[in-house]
């Protein structure tokens, strides 16, 4: 009887520790995002449609959103892009490539001290405008930059 | 897929500059197999979560137009030397890649 009780206590104790670790965010179950992957937006075939689906339609052009990308990309499969936002309270950064089959490339959500800066590499099917859209304080802003692509990176 | 992820975080003032390289084919689903003429099914990382000491700092949804073997750079304010940065990713087939590093 005593032995059983001891085992029981030991087991619940261990389970308790795991529960605490989960609560503290140390051991997130699966470490998967809260929000669902927005399939409709990523499958949209025009920038306008994709922007509507991620609720940034009607974004205002702003010089405070900066895109660093090459003027000419030799290889459309690997185009380095850096987005910096100088607008205070930036919470999301999205990248669209207008002429890709599916213009929405990425959708980043920033929190807990992440700076409004993202650097990544994207594929471009052809010469196109790269569009960075950011959300700040419930409003959306965008900037574009044309990148000339000599060899496309999607399909073919 | 096998190698997973390389990740490095360097401290600049109180900002951690994080750079990571993930090993993934990032297949768009638009390419045709040269031999069979059939479309190669899409296979790409679509969700990325980065944490600083277990707290989420960056969540990303990706489409297939992120380059093969994706590079991701971001910056986190308020980091200290010794802090832990982790990146977890899931692809459209449910396969996971993750990496962890210490801010230096």
PDB file of N, CA and C in Angstrom, chain A residues 18-104:
ATOM      1  N   UNK A  18       6.278  18.614 -15.876  1.00  0.00           N
ATOM      2  CA  UNK A  18       6.102  18.836 -17.307  1.00  0.00           C
ATOM      3  C   UNK A  18       5.029  19.900 -17.531  1.00  0.00           C
ATOM      4  N   UNK A  19       3.939  19.801 -16.769  1.00  0.00           N
ATOM      5  CA  UNK A  19       2.854  20.773 -16.910  1.00  0.00           C
ATOM      6  C   UNK A  19       3.359  22.183 -16.630  1.00  0.00           C
ATOM      7  N   UNK A  20       4.195  22.320 -15.605  1.00  0.00           N
ATOM      8  CA  UNK A  20       4.755  23.628 -15.260  1.00  0.00           C
ATOM      9  C   UNK A  20       5.641  24.130 -16.388  1.00  0.00           C
ATOM     10  N   UNK A  21       6.434  23.226 -16.937  1.00  0.00           N
ATOM     11  CA  UNK A  21       7.338  23.608 -18.030  1.00  0.00           C
ATOM     12  C   UNK A  21       6.543  24.097 -19.233  1.00  0.00           C
ATOM     13  N   UNK A  22       5.426  23.436 -19.499  1.00  0.00           N
ATOM     14  CA  UNK A  22       4.577  23.855 -20.625  1.00  0.00           C
ATOM     15  C   UNK A  22       4.006  25.242 -20.338  1.00  0.00           C
ATOM     16  N   UNK A  23       3.524  25.411 -19.115  1.00  0.00           N
ATOM     17  CA  UNK A  23       2.928  26.685 -18.742  1.00  0.00           C
ATOM     18  C   UNK A  23       3.945  27.810 -18.863  1.00  0.00           C
ATOM     19  N   UNK A  24       5.196  27.528 -18.524  1.00  0.00           N
ATOM     20  CA  UNK A  24       6.236  28.548 -18.561  1.00  0.00           C
ATOM     21  C   UNK A  24       6.726  28.797 -19.984  1.00  0.00           C
ATOM     22  N   UNK A  25       6.200  28.051 -20.927  1.00  0.00           N
ATOM     23  CA  UNK A  25       6.585  28.257 -22.316  1.00  0.00           C
ATOM     24  C   UNK A  25       7.908  27.607 -22.668  1.00  0.00           C
ATOM     25  N   UNK A  26       8.404  26.779 -21.769  1.00  0.00           N
ATOM     26  CA  UNK A  26       9.692  26.132 -22.050  1.00  0.00           C
ATOM     27  C   UNK A  26       9.502  24.966 -23.000  1.00  0.00           C
ATOM     28  N   UNK A  27       8.366  24.340 -22.879  1.00  0.00           N
ATOM     29  CA  UNK A  27       8.133  23.115 -23.637  1.00  0.00           C
ATOM     30  C   UNK A  27       6.800  23.255 -24.342  1.00  0.00           C
ATOM     31  N   UNK A  28       6.764  24.069 -25.366  1.00  0.00           N
ATOM     32  CA  UNK A  28       5.481  24.258 -26.033  1.00  0.00           C
ATOM     33  C   UNK A  28       5.069  22.976 -26.730  1.00  0.00           C
ATOM     34  N   UNK A  29       3.835  22.566 -26.612  1.00  0.00           N
ATOM     35  CA  UNK A  29       3.432  21.341 -27.280  1.00  0.00           C
ATOM     36  C   UNK A  29       3.555  21.495 -28.789  1.00  0.00           C
ATOM     37  N   UNK A  30       4.489  20.763 -29.352  1.00  0.00           N
ATOM     38  CA  UNK A  30       4.634  20.782 -30.808  1.00  0.00           C
ATOM     39  C   UNK A  30       5.307  22.019 -31.359  1.00  0.00           C
ATOM     40  N   UNK A  31       5.356  23.089 -30.612  1.00  0.00           N
ATOM     41  CA  UNK A  31       5.948  24.351 -31.054  1.00  0.00           C
ATOM     42  C   UNK A  31       5.357  24.813 -32.375  1.00  0.00           C
ATOM     43  N   UNK A  32       4.067  24.709 -32.534  1.00  0.00           N
ATOM     44  CA  UNK A  32       3.439  25.122 -33.777  1.00  0.00           C
ATOM     45  C   UNK A  32       2.724  26.459 -33.548  1.00  0.00           C
ATOM     46  N   UNK A  33       2.519  27.166 -34.613  1.00  0.00           N
ATOM     47  CA  UNK A  33       1.900  28.477 -34.528  1.00  0.00           C
ATOM     48  C   UNK A  33       0.472  28.421 -34.032  1.00  0.00           C
ATOM     49  N   UNK A  34       0.093  29.499 -33.424  1.00  0.00           N
ATOM     50  CA  UNK A  34      -1.284  29.635 -32.978  1.00  0.00           C
ATOM     51  C   UNK A  34      -2.190  29.809 -34.189  1.00  0.00           C
ATOM     52  N   UNK A  35      -1.780  30.722 -35.081  1.00  0.00           N
ATOM     53  CA  UNK A  35      -2.618  31.023 -36.238  1.00  0.00           C
ATOM     54  C   UNK A  35      -2.440  29.966 -37.327  1.00  0.00           C
ATOM     55  N   UNK A  36      -3.502  29.693 -38.041  1.00  0.00           N
ATOM     56  CA  UNK A  36      -3.471  28.749 -39.150  1.00  0.00           C
ATOM     57  C   UNK A  36      -2.709  29.344 -40.329  1.00  0.00           C
ATOM     58  N   UNK A  37      -2.090  28.485 -41.096  1.00  0.00           N
ATOM     59  CA  UNK A  37      -1.452  28.922 -42.322  1.00  0.00           C
ATOM     60  C   UNK A  37      -2.557  29.370 -43.279  1.00  0.00           C
ATOM     61  N   UNK A  38      -2.429  30.597 -43.781  1.00  0.00           N
ATOM     62  CA  UNK A  38      -3.494  31.187 -44.589  1.00  0.00           C
ATOM     63  C   UNK A  38      -3.416  30.691 -46.040  1.00  0.00           C
ATOM     64  N   UNK A  39      -4.015  29.523 -46.246  1.00  0.00           N
ATOM     65  CA  UNK A  39      -3.897  28.851 -47.534  1.00  0.00           C
ATOM     66  C   UNK A  39      -4.440  29.716 -48.675  1.00  0.00           C
ATOM     67  N   UNK A  40      -5.579  30.319 -48.450  1.00  0.00           N
ATOM     68  CA  UNK A  40      -6.215  31.126 -49.510  1.00  0.00           C
ATOM     69  C   UNK A  40      -5.290  32.259 -49.941  1.00  0.00           C
ATOM     70  N   UNK A  41      -4.663  32.930 -48.970  1.00  0.00           N
ATOM     71  CA  UNK A  41      -3.797  34.061 -49.296  1.00  0.00           C
ATOM     72  C   UNK A  41      -2.555  33.603 -50.047  1.00  0.00           C
ATOM     73  N   UNK A  42      -1.970  32.483 -49.612  1.00  0.00           N
ATOM     74  CA  UNK A  42      -0.762  32.009 -50.284  1.00  0.00           C
ATOM     75  C   UNK A  42      -1.066  31.458 -51.670  1.00  0.00           C
ATOM     76  N   UNK A  43      -2.314  31.030 -51.903  1.00  0.00           N
ATOM     77  CA  UNK A  43      -2.680  30.509 -53.210  1.00  0.00           C
ATOM     78  C   UNK A  43      -3.242  31.584 -54.131  1.00  0.00           C
ATOM     79  N   UNK A  44      -3.455  32.779 -53.607  1.00  0.00           N
ATOM     80  CA  UNK A  44      -3.997  33.857 -54.431  1.00  0.00           C
ATOM     81  C   UNK A  44      -3.045  34.130 -55.591  1.00  0.00           C
ATOM     82  N   UNK A  45      -3.616  34.499 -56.747  1.00  0.00           N
ATOM     83  CA  UNK A  45      -2.768  34.653 -57.921  1.00  0.00           C
ATOM     84  C   UNK A  45      -2.484  36.108 -58.282  1.00  0.00           C
ATOM     85  N   UNK A  46      -3.087  37.047 -57.584  1.00  0.00           N
ATOM     86  CA  UNK A  46      -2.726  38.449 -57.807  1.00  0.00           C
ATOM     87  C   UNK A  46      -2.398  39.086 -56.457  1.00  0.00           C
ATOM     88  N   UNK A  47      -1.527  40.098 -56.508  1.00  0.00           N
ATOM     89  CA  UNK A  47      -1.129  40.776 -55.281  1.00  0.00           C
ATOM     90  C   UNK A  47      -2.335  41.393 -54.589  1.00  0.00           C
ATOM     91  N   UNK A  48      -3.240  41.999 -55.386  1.00  0.00           N
ATOM     92  CA  UNK A  48      -4.414  42.640 -54.801  1.00  0.00           C
ATOM     93  C   UNK A  48      -5.245  41.661 -53.989  1.00  0.00           C
ATOM     94  N   UNK A  49      -5.462  40.490 -54.587  1.00  0.00           N
ATOM     95  CA  UNK A  49      -6.271  39.469 -53.933  1.00  0.00           C
ATOM     96  C   UNK A  49      -5.577  38.987 -52.650  1.00  0.00           C
ATOM     97  N   UNK A  50      -4.276  38.724 -52.758  1.00  0.00           N
ATOM     98  CA  UNK A  50      -3.516  38.238 -51.603  1.00  0.00           C
ATOM     99  C   UNK A  50      -3.526  39.278 -50.484  1.00  0.00           C
ATOM    100  N   UNK A  51      -3.385  40.571 -50.876  1.00  0.00           N
ATOM    101  CA  UNK A  51      -3.370  41.629 -49.863  1.00  0.00           C
ATOM    102  C   UNK A  51      -4.712  41.722 -49.150  1.00  0.00           C
ATOM    103  N   UNK A  52      -5.789  41.499 -49.914  1.00  0.00           N
ATOM    104  CA  UNK A  52      -7.118  41.508 -49.307  1.00  0.00           C
ATOM    105  C   UNK A  52      -7.229  40.383 -48.287  1.00  0.00           C
ATOM    106  N   UNK A  53      -6.726  39.218 -48.662  1.00  0.00           N
ATOM    107  CA  UNK A  53      -6.867  38.035 -47.813  1.00  0.00           C
ATOM    108  C   UNK A  53      -6.013  38.094 -46.537  1.00  0.00           C
ATOM    109  N   UNK A  54      -4.984  38.928 -46.543  1.00  0.00           N
ATOM    110  CA  UNK A  54      -4.236  39.089 -45.292  1.00  0.00           C
ATOM    111  C   UNK A  54      -4.572  40.449 -44.672  1.00  0.00           C
ATOM    112  N   UNK A  55      -5.692  40.986 -45.077  1.00  0.00           N
ATOM    113  CA  UNK A  55      -6.252  42.258 -44.593  1.00  0.00           C
ATOM    114  C   UNK A  55      -5.285  43.429 -44.569  1.00  0.00           C
ATOM    115  N   UNK A  56      -4.580  43.625 -45.683  1.00  0.00           N
ATOM    116  CA  UNK A  56      -3.775  44.833 -45.816  1.00  0.00           C
ATOM    117  C   UNK A  56      -4.123  45.586 -47.103  1.00  0.00           C
ATOM    118  N   UNK A  57      -5.325  45.299 -47.637  1.00  0.00           N
ATOM    119  CA  UNK A  57      -5.767  46.020 -48.834  1.00  0.00           C
ATOM    120  C   UNK A  57      -5.833  47.504 -48.494  1.00  0.00           C
ATOM    121  N   UNK A  58      -5.485  48.340 -49.455  1.00  0.00           N
ATOM    122  CA  UNK A  58      -5.535  49.778 -49.218  1.00  0.00           C
ATOM    123  C   UNK A  58      -4.380  50.295 -48.381  1.00  0.00           C
ATOM    124  N   UNK A  59      -3.275  49.576 -48.390  1.00  0.00           N
ATOM    125  CA  UNK A  59      -2.097  50.037 -47.659  1.00  0.00           C
ATOM    126  C   UNK A  59      -1.585  51.327 -48.291  1.00  0.00           C
ATOM    127  N   UNK A  60      -1.009  52.203 -47.472  1.00  0.00           N
ATOM    128  CA  UNK A  60      -0.500  53.474 -47.971  1.00  0.00           C
ATOM    129  C   UNK A  60       0.992  53.336 -48.253  1.00  0.00           C
ATOM    130  N   UNK A  61       1.440  53.963 -49.357  1.00  0.00           N
ATOM    131  CA  UNK A  61       2.854  53.898 -49.680  1.00  0.00           C
ATOM    132  C   UNK A  61       3.625  54.736 -48.665  1.00  0.00           C
ATOM    133  N   UNK A  62       4.756  54.245 -48.208  1.00  0.00           N
ATOM    134  CA  UNK A  62       5.517  54.960 -47.197  1.00  0.00           C
ATOM    135  C   UNK A  62       7.016  54.822 -47.427  1.00  0.00           C
ATOM    136  N   UNK A  63       7.722  55.949 -47.250  1.00  0.00           N
ATOM    137  CA  UNK A  63       9.184  55.921 -47.402  1.00  0.00           C
ATOM    138  C   UNK A  63       9.845  55.312 -46.172  1.00  0.00           C
ATOM    139  N   UNK A  64       9.080  55.124 -45.123  1.00  0.00           N
ATOM    140  CA  UNK A  64       9.640  54.544 -43.912  1.00  0.00           C
ATOM    141  C   UNK A  64       9.731  53.025 -43.968  1.00  0.00           C
ATOM    142  N   UNK A  65       9.206  52.461 -45.048  1.00  0.00           N
ATOM    143  CA  UNK A  65       9.388  51.027 -45.268  1.00  0.00           C
ATOM    144  C   UNK A  65      10.487  50.908 -46.307  1.00  0.00           C
ATOM    145  N   UNK A  66      11.545  50.228 -45.940  1.00  0.00           N
ATOM    146  CA  UNK A  66      12.684  50.145 -46.850  1.00  0.00           C
ATOM    147  C   UNK A  66      12.945  48.718 -47.303  1.00  0.00           C
ATOM    148  N   UNK A  67      13.190  48.592 -48.611  1.00  0.00           N
ATOM    149  CA  UNK A  67      13.496  47.286 -49.179  1.00  0.00           C
ATOM    150  C   UNK A  67      14.916  47.322 -49.694  1.00  0.00           C
ATOM    151  N   UNK A  68      15.709  46.401 -49.233  1.00  0.00           N
ATOM    152  CA  UNK A  68      17.053  46.289 -49.783  1.00  0.00           C
ATOM    153  C   UNK A  68      17.074  45.011 -50.613  1.00  0.00           C
ATOM    154  N   UNK A  69      17.210  45.195 -51.916  1.00  0.00           N
ATOM    155  CA  UNK A  69      17.252  44.047 -52.820  1.00  0.00           C
ATOM    156  C   UNK A  69      18.091  44.470 -54.016  1.00  0.00           C
ATOM    157  N   UNK A  70      18.657  43.509 -54.729  1.00  0.00           N
ATOM    158  CA  UNK A  70      19.481  43.894 -55.878  1.00  0.00           C
ATOM    159  C   UNK A  70      18.627  44.508 -56.994  1.00  0.00           C
ATOM    160  N   UNK A  71      19.220  45.433 -57.797  1.00  0.00           N
ATOM    161  CA  UNK A  71      18.500  45.984 -58.944  1.00  0.00           C
ATOM    162  C   UNK A  71      18.338  44.917 -60.010  1.00  0.00           C
ATOM    163  N   UNK A  72      19.388  44.131 -60.153  1.00  0.00           N
ATOM    164  CA  UNK A  72      19.357  43.042 -61.124  1.00  0.00           C
ATOM    165  C   UNK A  72      19.745  41.756 -60.406  1.00  0.00           C
ATOM    166  N   UNK A  73      18.882  40.760 -60.496  1.00  0.00           N
ATOM    167  CA  UNK A  73      19.197  39.467 -59.893  1.00  0.00           C
ATOM    168  C   UNK A  73      19.528  38.508 -61.020  1.00  0.00           C
ATOM    169  N   UNK A  74      20.714  37.941 -60.959  1.00  0.00           N
ATOM    170  CA  UNK A  74      21.097  37.012 -62.019  1.00  0.00           C
ATOM    171  C   UNK A  74      20.288  35.737 -61.934  1.00  0.00           C
ATOM    172  N   UNK A  75      19.994  35.326 -60.715  1.00  0.00           N
ATOM    173  CA  UNK A  75      19.292  34.070 -60.516  1.00  0.00           C
ATOM    174  C   UNK A  75      18.024  34.315 -59.702  1.00  0.00           C
ATOM    175  N   UNK A  76      16.882  34.155 -60.381  1.00  0.00           N
ATOM    176  CA  UNK A  76      15.607  34.406 -59.719  1.00  0.00           C
ATOM    177  C   UNK A  76      15.288  33.426 -58.604  1.00  0.00           C
ATOM    178  N   UNK A  77      16.046  32.326 -58.539  1.00  0.00           N
ATOM    179  CA  UNK A  77      15.767  31.339 -57.501  1.00  0.00           C
ATOM    180  C   UNK A  77      16.247  31.797 -56.139  1.00  0.00           C
ATOM    181  N   UNK A  78      17.203  32.712 -56.141  1.00  0.00           N
ATOM    182  CA  UNK A  78      17.765  33.181 -54.883  1.00  0.00           C
ATOM    183  C   UNK A  78      17.945  34.701 -54.945  1.00  0.00           C
ATOM    184  N   UNK A  79      16.949  35.432 -54.507  1.00  0.00           N
ATOM    185  CA  UNK A  79      17.043  36.889 -54.500  1.00  0.00           C
ATOM    186  C   UNK A  79      17.060  37.358 -53.039  1.00  0.00           C
ATOM    187  N   UNK A  80      18.188  37.897 -52.591  1.00  0.00           N
ATOM    188  CA  UNK A  80      18.233  38.350 -51.203  1.00  0.00           C
ATOM    189  C   UNK A  80      17.391  39.606 -51.005  1.00  0.00           C
ATOM    190  N   UNK A  81      16.584  39.616 -49.982  1.00  0.00           N
ATOM    191  CA  UNK A  81      15.712  40.753 -49.705  1.00  0.00           C
ATOM    192  C   UNK A  81      15.797  41.099 -48.227  1.00  0.00           C
ATOM    193  N   UNK A  82      15.965  42.381 -47.942  1.00  0.00           N
ATOM    194  CA  UNK A  82      15.944  42.841 -46.555  1.00  0.00           C
ATOM    195  C   UNK A  82      14.880  43.902 -46.410  1.00  0.00           C
ATOM    196  N   UNK A  83      14.026  43.762 -45.433  1.00  0.00           N
ATOM    197  CA  UNK A  83      12.972  44.741 -45.189  1.00  0.00           C
ATOM    198  C   UNK A  83      13.222  45.378 -43.824  1.00  0.00           C
ATOM    199  N   UNK A  84      13.205  46.711 -43.811  1.00  0.00           N
ATOM    200  CA  UNK A  84      13.325  47.437 -42.550  1.00  0.00           C
ATOM    201  C   UNK A  84      12.184  48.428 -42.479  1.00  0.00           C
ATOM    202  N   UNK A  85      11.527  48.487 -41.350  1.00  0.00           N
ATOM    203  CA  UNK A  85      10.452  49.462 -41.176  1.00  0.00           C
ATOM    204  C   UNK A  85      10.875  50.455 -40.108  1.00  0.00           C
ATOM    205  N   UNK A  86      10.637  51.741 -40.414  1.00  0.00           N
ATOM    206  CA  UNK A  86      10.960  52.771 -39.426  1.00  0.00           C
ATOM    207  C   UNK A  86       9.690  53.287 -38.768  1.00  0.00           C
ATOM    208  N   UNK A  87       8.576  52.641 -39.075  1.00  0.00           N
ATOM    209  CA  UNK A  87       7.310  53.072 -38.499  1.00  0.00           C
ATOM    210  C   UNK A  87       7.180  52.447 -37.112  1.00  0.00           C
ATOM    211  N   UNK A  88       6.955  53.286 -36.080  1.00  0.00           N
ATOM    212  CA  UNK A  88       6.869  52.721 -34.735  1.00  0.00           C
ATOM    213  C   UNK A  88       5.684  51.770 -34.608  1.00  0.00           C
ATOM    214  N   UNK A  89       5.867  50.746 -33.827  1.00  0.00           N
ATOM    215  CA  UNK A  89       4.770  49.806 -33.580  1.00  0.00           C
ATOM    216  C   UNK A  89       4.534  48.828 -34.705  1.00  0.00           C
ATOM    217  N   UNK A  90       5.554  48.584 -35.519  1.00  0.00           N
ATOM    218  CA  UNK A  90       5.404  47.610 -36.606  1.00  0.00           C
ATOM    219  C   UNK A  90       5.218  46.210 -36.024  1.00  0.00           C
ATOM    220  N   UNK A  91       4.129  45.560 -36.427  1.00  0.00           N
ATOM    221  CA  UNK A  91       3.857  44.231 -35.883  1.00  0.00           C
ATOM    222  C   UNK A  91       3.955  43.117 -36.922  1.00  0.00           C
ATOM    223  N   UNK A  92       3.792  43.451 -38.208  1.00  0.00           N
ATOM    224  CA  UNK A  92       3.984  42.417 -39.217  1.00  0.00           C
ATOM    225  C   UNK A  92       4.722  42.942 -40.415  1.00  0.00           C
ATOM    226  N   UNK A  93       5.429  42.048 -41.053  1.00  0.00           N
ATOM    227  CA  UNK A  93       6.131  42.359 -42.292  1.00  0.00           C
ATOM    228  C   UNK A  93       5.763  41.271 -43.291  1.00  0.00           C
ATOM    229  N   UNK A  94       5.262  41.700 -44.449  1.00  0.00           N
ATOM    230  CA  UNK A  94       4.934  40.728 -45.489  1.00  0.00           C
ATOM    231  C   UNK A  94       5.702  41.052 -46.757  1.00  0.00           C
ATOM    232  N   UNK A  95       5.990  40.029 -47.514  1.00  0.00           N
ATOM    233  CA  UNK A  95       6.674  40.239 -48.787  1.00  0.00           C
ATOM    234  C   UNK A  95       5.808  39.650 -49.903  1.00  0.00           C
ATOM    235  N   UNK A  96       5.604  40.460 -50.940  1.00  0.00           N
ATOM    236  CA  UNK A  96       4.878  40.007 -52.128  1.00  0.00           C
ATOM    237  C   UNK A  96       5.769  40.205 -53.341  1.00  0.00           C
ATOM    238  N   UNK A  97       5.656  39.303 -54.295  1.00  0.00           N
ATOM    239  CA  UNK A  97       6.301  39.507 -55.586  1.00  0.00           C
ATOM    240  C   UNK A  97       5.168  39.534 -56.597  1.00  0.00           C
ATOM    241  N   UNK A  98       4.925  40.727 -57.186  1.00  0.00           N
ATOM    242  CA  UNK A  98       3.735  40.936 -58.005  1.00  0.00           C
ATOM    243  C   UNK A  98       3.567  39.913 -59.125  1.00  0.00           C
ATOM    244  N   UNK A  99       4.666  39.544 -59.777  1.00  0.00           N
ATOM    245  CA  UNK A  99       4.507  38.686 -60.960  1.00  0.00           C
ATOM    246  C   UNK A  99       4.721  37.207 -60.695  1.00  0.00           C
ATOM    247  N   UNK A 100       4.905  36.813 -59.454  1.00  0.00           N
ATOM    248  CA  UNK A 100       4.965  35.375 -59.170  1.00  0.00           C
ATOM    249  C   UNK A 100       3.571  34.774 -59.321  1.00  0.00           C
ATOM    250  N   UNK A 101       3.547  33.472 -59.582  1.00  0.00           N
ATOM    251  CA  UNK A 101       2.248  32.800 -59.731  1.00  0.00           C
ATOM    252  C   UNK A 101       1.403  32.996 -58.478  1.00  0.00           C
ATOM    253  N   UNK A 102       2.036  32.885 -57.310  1.00  0.00           N
ATOM    254  CA  UNK A 102       1.382  33.191 -56.048  1.00  0.00           C
ATOM    255  C   UNK A 102       2.199  34.300 -55.390  1.00  0.00           C
ATOM    256  N   UNK A 103       1.694  35.554 -55.485  1.00  0.00           N
ATOM    257  CA  UNK A 103       2.522  36.697 -55.060  1.00  0.00           C
ATOM    258  C   UNK A 103       2.938  36.701 -53.586  1.00  0.00           C
ATOM    259  N   UNK A 104       2.114  36.207 -52.691  1.00  0.00           N
ATOM    260  CA  UNK A 104       2.475  36.267 -51.270  1.00  0.00           C
ATOM    261  C   UNK A 104       3.622  35.302 -50.996  1.00  0.00           C
TER     262      UNK A 104
END
